[in-house]
CSV table of C-alpha atoms in Angstrom, one decimal:
chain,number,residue,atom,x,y,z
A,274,UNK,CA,0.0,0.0,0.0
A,275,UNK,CA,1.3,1.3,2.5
A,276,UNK,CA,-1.3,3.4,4.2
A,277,UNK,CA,-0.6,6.8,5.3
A,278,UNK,CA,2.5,7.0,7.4
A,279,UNK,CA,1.1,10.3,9.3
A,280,UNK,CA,-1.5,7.3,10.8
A,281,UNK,CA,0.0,5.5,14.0
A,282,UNK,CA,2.7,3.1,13.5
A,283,UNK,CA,1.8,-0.3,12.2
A,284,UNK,CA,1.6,-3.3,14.7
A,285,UNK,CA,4.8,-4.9,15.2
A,286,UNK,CA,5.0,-7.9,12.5
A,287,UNK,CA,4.1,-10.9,14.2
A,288,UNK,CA,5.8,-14.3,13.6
A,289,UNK,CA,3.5,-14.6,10.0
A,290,UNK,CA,4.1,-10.9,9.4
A,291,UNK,CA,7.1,-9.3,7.8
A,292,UNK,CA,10.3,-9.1,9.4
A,293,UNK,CA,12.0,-5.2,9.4
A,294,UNK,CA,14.3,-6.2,6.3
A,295,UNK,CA,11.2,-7.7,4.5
A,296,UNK,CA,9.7,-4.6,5.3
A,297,UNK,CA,12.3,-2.1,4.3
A,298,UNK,CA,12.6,-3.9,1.2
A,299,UNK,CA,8.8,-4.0,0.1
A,300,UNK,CA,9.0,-0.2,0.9
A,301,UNK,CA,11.8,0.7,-1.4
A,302,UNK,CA,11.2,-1.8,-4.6
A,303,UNK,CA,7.2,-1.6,-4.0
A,304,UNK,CA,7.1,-5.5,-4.8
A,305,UNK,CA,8.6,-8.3,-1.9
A,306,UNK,CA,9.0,-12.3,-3.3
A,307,UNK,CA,9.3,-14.5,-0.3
A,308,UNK,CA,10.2,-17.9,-1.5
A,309,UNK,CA,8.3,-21.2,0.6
A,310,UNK,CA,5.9,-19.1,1.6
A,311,UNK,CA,3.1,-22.3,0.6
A,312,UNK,CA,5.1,-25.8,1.5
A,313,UNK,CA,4.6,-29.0,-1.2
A,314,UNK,CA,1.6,-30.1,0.0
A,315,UNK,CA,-0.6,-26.9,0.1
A,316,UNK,CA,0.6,-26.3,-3.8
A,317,UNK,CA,-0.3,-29.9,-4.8
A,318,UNK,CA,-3.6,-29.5,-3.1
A,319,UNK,CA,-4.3,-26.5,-4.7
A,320,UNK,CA,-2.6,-27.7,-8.0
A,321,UNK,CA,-5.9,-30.4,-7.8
A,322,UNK,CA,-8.2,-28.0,-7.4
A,323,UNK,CA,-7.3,-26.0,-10.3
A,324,UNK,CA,-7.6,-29.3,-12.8
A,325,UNK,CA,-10.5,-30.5,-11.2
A,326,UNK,CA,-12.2,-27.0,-11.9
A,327,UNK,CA,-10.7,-26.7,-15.6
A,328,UNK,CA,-11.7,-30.5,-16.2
A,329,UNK,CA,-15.4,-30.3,-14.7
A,330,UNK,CA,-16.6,-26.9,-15.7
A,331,UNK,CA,-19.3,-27.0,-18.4
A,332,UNK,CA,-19.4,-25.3,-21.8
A,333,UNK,CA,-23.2,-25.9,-22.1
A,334,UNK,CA,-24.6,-22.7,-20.9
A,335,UNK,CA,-21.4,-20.8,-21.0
A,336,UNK,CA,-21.0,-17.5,-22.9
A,337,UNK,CA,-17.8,-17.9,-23.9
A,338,UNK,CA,-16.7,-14.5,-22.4
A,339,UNK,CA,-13.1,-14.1,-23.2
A,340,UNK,CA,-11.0,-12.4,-20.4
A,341,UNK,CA,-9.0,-9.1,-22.4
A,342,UNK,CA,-6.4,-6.4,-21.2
A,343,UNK,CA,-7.6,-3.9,-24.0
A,344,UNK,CA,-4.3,-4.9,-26.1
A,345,UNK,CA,-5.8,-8.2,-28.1
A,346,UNK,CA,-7.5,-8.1,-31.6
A,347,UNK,CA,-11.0,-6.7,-30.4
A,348,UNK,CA,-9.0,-4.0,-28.8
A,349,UNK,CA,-11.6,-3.9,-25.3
A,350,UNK,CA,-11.3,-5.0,-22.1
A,351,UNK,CA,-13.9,-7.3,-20.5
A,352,UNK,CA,-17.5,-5.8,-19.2
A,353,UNK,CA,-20.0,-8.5,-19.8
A,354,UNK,CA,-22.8,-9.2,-17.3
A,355,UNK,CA,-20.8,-12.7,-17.1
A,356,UNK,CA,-17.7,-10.8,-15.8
A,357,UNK,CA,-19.4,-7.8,-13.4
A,358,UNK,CA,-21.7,-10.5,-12.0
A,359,UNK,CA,-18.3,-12.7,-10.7
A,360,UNK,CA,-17.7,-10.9,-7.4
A,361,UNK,CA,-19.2,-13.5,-5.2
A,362,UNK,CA,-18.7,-16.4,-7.5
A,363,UNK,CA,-16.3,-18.7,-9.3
A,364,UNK,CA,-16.4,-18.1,-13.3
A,365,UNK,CA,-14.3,-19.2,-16.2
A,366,UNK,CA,-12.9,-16.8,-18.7
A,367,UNK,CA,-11.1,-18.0,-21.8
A,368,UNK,CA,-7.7,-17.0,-23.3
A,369,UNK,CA,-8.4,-14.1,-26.9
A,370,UNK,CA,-6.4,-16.8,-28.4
A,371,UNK,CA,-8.3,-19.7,-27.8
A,372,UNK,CA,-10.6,-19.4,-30.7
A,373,UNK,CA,-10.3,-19.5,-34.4
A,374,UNK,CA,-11.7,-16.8,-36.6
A,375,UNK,CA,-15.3,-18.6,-36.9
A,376,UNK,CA,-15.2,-18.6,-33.1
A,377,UNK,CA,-14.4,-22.3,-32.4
A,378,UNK,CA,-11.9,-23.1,-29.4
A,379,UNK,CA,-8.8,-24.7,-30.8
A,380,UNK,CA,-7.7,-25.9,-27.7
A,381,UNK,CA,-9.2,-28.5,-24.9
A,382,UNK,CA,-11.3,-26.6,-23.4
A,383,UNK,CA,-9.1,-27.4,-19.6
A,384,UNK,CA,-6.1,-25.5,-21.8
A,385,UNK,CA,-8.1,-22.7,-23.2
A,386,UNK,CA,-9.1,-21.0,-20.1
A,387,UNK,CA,-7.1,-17.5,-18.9
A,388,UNK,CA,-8.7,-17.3,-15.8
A,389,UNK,CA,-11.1,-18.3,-12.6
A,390,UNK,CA,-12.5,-15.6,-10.5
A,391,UNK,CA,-13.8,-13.9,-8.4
A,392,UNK,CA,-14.6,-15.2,-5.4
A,393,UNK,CA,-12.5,-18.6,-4.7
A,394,UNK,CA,-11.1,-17.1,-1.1
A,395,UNK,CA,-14.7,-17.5,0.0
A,396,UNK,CA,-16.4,-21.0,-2.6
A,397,UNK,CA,-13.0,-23.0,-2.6
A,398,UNK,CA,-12.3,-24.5,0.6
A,399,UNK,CA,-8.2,-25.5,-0.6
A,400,UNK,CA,-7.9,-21.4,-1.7
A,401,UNK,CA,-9.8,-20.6,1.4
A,402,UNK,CA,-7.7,-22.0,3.3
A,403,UNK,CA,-4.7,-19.9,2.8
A,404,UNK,CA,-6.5,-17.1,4.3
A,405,UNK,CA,-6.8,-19.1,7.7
A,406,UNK,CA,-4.5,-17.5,10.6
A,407,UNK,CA,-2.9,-20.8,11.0
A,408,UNK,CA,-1.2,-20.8,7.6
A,409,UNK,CA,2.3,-20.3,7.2
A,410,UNK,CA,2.3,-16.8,6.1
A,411,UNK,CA,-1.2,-15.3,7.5
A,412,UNK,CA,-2.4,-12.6,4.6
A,413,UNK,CA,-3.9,-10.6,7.3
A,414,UNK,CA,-0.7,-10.7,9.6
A,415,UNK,CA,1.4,-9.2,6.8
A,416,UNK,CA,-1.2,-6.8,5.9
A,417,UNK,CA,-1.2,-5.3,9.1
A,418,UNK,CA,2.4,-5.5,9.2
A,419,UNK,CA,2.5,-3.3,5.9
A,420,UNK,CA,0.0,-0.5,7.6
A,421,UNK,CA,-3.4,-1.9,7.2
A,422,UNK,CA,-6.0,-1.6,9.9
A,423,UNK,CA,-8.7,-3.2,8.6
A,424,UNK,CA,-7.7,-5.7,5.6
A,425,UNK,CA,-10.1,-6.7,3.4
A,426,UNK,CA,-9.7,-9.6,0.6
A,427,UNK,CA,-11.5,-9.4,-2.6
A,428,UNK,CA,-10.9,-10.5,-6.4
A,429,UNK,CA,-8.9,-14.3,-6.0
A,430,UNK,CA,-7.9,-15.6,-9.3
A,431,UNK,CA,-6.2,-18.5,-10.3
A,432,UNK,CA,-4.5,-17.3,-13.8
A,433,UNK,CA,-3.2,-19.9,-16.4
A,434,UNK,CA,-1.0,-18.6,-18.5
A,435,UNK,CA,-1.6,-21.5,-21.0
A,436,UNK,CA,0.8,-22.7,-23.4
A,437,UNK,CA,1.4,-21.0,-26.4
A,438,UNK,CA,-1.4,-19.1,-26.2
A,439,UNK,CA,-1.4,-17.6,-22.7
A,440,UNK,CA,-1.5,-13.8,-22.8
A,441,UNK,CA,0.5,-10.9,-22.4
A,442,UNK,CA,-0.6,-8.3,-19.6
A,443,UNK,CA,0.8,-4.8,-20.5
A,444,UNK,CA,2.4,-2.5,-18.1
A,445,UNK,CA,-0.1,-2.1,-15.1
A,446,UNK,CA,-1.4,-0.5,-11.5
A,447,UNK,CA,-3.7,-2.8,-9.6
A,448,UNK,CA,-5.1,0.3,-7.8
A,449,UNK,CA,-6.2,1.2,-11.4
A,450,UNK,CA,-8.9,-1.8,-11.2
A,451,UNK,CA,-9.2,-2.1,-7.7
A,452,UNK,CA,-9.1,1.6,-6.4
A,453,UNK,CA,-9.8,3.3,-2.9
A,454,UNK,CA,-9.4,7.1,-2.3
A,455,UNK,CA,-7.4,7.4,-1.3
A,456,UNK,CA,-5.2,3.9,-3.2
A,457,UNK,CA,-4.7,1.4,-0.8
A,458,UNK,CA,-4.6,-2.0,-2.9
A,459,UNK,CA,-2.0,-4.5,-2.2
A,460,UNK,CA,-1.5,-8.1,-4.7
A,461,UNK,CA,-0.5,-11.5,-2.6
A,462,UNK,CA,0.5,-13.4,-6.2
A,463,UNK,CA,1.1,-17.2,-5.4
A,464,UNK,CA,3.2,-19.3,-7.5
A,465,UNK,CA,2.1,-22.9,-8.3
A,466,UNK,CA,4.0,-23.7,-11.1
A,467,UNK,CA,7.7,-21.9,-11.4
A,468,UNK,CA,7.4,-18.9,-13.5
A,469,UNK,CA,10.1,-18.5,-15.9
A,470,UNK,CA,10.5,-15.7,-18.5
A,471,UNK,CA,9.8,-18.4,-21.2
A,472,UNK,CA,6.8,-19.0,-19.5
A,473,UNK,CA,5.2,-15.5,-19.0
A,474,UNK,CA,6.7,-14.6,-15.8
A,475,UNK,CA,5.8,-10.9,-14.0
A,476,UNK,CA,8.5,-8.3,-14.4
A,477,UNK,CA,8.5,-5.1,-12.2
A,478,UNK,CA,9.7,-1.6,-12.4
A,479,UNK,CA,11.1,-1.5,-9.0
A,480,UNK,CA,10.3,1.5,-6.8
A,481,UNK,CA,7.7,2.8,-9.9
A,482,UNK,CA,5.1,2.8,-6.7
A,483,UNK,CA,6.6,5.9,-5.4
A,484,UNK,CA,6.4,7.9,-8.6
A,485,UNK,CA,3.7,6.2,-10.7
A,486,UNK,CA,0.0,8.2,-10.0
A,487,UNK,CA,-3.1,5.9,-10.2
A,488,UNK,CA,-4.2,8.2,-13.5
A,489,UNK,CA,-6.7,6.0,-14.4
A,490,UNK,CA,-9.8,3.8,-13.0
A,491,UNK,CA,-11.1,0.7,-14.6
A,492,UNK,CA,-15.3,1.2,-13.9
A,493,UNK,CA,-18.5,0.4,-14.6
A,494,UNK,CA,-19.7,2.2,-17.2
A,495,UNK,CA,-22.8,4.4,-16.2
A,496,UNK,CA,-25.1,3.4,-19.1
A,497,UNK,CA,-24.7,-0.2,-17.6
A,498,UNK,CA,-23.2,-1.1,-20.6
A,499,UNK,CA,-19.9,-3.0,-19.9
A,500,UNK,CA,-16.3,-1.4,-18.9
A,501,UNK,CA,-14.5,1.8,-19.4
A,502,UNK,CA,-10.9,3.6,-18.2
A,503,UNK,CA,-12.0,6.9,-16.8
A,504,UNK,CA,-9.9,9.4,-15.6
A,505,UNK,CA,-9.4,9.2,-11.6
A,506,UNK,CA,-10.3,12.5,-10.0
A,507,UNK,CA,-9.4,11.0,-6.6
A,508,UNK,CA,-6.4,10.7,-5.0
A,509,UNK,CA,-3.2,8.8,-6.8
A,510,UNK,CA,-1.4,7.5,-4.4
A,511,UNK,CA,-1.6,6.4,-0.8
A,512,UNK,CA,-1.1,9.0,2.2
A,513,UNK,CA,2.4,9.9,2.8
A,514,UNK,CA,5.8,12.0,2.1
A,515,UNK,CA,7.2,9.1,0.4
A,516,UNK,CA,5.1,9.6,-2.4
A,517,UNK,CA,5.7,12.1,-5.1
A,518,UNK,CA,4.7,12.5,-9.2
A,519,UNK,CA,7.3,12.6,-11.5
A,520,UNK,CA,8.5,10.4,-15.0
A,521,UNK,CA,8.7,6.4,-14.1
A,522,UNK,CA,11.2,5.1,-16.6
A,523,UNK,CA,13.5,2.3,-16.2
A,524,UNK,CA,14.3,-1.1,-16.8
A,525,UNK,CA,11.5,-3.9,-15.6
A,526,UNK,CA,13.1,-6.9,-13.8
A,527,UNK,CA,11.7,-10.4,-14.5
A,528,UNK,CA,10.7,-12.0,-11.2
A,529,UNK,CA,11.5,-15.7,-11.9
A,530,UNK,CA,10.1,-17.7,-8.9
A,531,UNK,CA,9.6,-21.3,-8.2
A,532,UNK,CA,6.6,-23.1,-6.9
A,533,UNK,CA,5.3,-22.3,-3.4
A,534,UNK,CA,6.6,-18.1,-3.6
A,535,UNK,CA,4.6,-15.3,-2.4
A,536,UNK,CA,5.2,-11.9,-4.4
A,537,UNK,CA,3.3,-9.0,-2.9
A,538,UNK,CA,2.5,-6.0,-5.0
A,539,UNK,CA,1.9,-2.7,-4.0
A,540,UNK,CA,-0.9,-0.8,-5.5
A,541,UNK,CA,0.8,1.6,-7.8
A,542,UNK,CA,3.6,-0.7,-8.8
A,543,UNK,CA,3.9,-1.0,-12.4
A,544,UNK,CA,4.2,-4.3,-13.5
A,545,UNK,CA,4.1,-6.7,-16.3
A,546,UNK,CA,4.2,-10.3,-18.4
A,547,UNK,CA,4.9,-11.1,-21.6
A,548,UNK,CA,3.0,-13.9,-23.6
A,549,UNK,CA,3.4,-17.7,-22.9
A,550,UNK,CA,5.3,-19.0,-26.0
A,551,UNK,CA,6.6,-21.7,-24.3
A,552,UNK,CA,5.1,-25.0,-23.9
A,553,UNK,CA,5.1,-25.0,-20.4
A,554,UNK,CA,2.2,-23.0,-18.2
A,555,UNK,CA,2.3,-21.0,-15.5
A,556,UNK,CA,-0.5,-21.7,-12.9
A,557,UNK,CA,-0.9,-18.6,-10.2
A,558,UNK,CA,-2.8,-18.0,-7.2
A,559,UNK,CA,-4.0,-13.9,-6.5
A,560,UNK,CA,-6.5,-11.9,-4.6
A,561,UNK,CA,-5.6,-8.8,-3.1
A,562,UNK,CA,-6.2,-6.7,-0.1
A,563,UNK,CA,-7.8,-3.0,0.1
A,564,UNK,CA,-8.0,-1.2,3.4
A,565,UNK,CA,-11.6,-1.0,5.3
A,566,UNK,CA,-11.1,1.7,7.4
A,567,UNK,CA,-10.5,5.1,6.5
A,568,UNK,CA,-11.0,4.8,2.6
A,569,UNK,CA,-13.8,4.7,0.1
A,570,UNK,CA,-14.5,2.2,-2.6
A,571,UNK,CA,-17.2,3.4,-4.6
A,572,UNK,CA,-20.1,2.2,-6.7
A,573,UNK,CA,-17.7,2.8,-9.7
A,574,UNK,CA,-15.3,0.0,-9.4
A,575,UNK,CA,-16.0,-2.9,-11.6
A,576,UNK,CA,-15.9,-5.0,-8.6
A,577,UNK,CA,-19.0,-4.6,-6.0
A,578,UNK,CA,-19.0,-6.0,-2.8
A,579,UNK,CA,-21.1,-9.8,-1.9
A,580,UNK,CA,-24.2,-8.7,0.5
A,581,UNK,CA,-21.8,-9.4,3.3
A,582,UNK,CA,-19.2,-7.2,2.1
A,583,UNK,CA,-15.3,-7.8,1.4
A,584,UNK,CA,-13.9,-10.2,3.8
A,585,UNK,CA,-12.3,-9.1,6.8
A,586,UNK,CA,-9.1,-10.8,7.5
């Protein structure tokens, strides 16, 4: 995030929290990989659950709702009632590059998918489970350990990154899609498979979150028709001295991680992947955390809360 630093000091990091080097570090590169952070076990367990919802989803009274970044062929991002209607469910969205030009899928249908959201931390009792204060790394004990007060987890997604045809994501702020005013987002991005640059690995420009405004919001559009990028007339960045405007250029650094890591990812961190040309996918884990207290999250976002609201960690 971090929230303000004019609010109190943040709780000392527990045990699950993150030490004052983790700390220090996530502060000055806006992005923190901690490797182990899920042991053998949790990642094959989850690993099952992904195939078993890939194999036994059905096609029958699917749309066929693609999941776009706005940079493939039809040049849009995603807005149908399929995608705004996913907060408090678990939905399948398929790879631009999955279909031929008569609109056939090319690929098994278990290797055509880009995505599964929105709402496995809550339906999925394996992904569920990570959010438990037992686990290795509790979310909400590093969340608080990074500023937050009130954590809140919303938007899991298991992302494929299929073979071949798994897509690039251009240069990108979560708080863009996910914004508070003032920003407060904060991506917990589990590896399951290693993530290679052959296979579509994130890249970051480190320290970007310091300099790079939240310019634009991904919302609803007001006609009810689908998606737009709006200008943000709210804040761009969270409270605090550390954060000032200027040109974010530099050179993005692949993150290569094996199985099991934890990357968090501030909110106005730019960061990246490139397509999946390998042959080889790269199965994730995300969901990310806004802060409850102190901030507004509007009817705007594309993402509205379940009736019981974002979950509290």
């Amino acid at each position: 995030m971090a929230p303000s630093r004019t609010s109190p000091d943040p709780p000392s990091a527990t045990e699950r929290g993150l030490s004052k080097e983790q700390l220090a570090k996530f502060e000055k590169d806006g992005y923190l990989i901690i490797p182990n952070a899920l042991d053998e076990s949790t990642v094959s367990s989850l690993l099952t659950e992904t195939h078993s919802m890939l194999d036994n989803f059905s096609l029958d009274d699917h749309p066929m709702t693609k999941f776009s970044t706005g940079e493939g062929k039809d040049g849009e991002h995603v807005g149908d009632d399929y995608f705004l209607s996913s907060g408090d469910k678990i939905r399948f969205f398929f790879e631009e590059d999955a279909f031929d030009d008569s609109g056939k899928l090319t690929k098994p249908k278990a290797r055509a998918i880009n995505k599964i959201g929105h709402y496995l931390h809550a339906l999925s009792p394996p992904f569920a489970s990570l959010l438990s204060p037992s686990s290795k790394y509790y979310p909400g004990a590093i969340a608080r350990s990074v500023g937050f007060r009130d954590p809140r987890c919303l938007q899991s997604m298991i992302i494929c990154k299929q073979p071949e045809i798994g897509g690039a994501v251009p240069p990108h702020q979560d708080s863009t899609f996910l914004y508070t005013n003032p920003p407060s987002a904060v991506g917990f991005w589990y590896a399951l498979e290693d993530a290679t640059v052959e296979n579509g690995c994130l890249s970051f420009l480190p320290g970007s979150h310091k300099s790079a405004e939240v310019d634009k919001r991904f919302v609803r559009r007001k006609d009810g028709k689908g998606t737009e990028f709006i200008d943000n007339e709210g804040m761009r960045f969270p409270a605090g001295k550390e954060y000032q405007a200027a040109e974010t250029e530099g050179e993005y650094k692949p993150g290569e991680v094996k199985a099991g890591t934890l990357v968090l990812i501030h909110g106005n961190l730019l960061h990246k992947s490139e397509k999946n040309l390998s042959l080889k996918g790269r199965i994730i884990y995300t969901f990310h955390v806004i802060e409850g207290e102190g901030v507004v999250y509007d009817e705007r976002n594309w993402l509205q809360p379940p009736r019981e609201g974002f979950t509290k960690l």
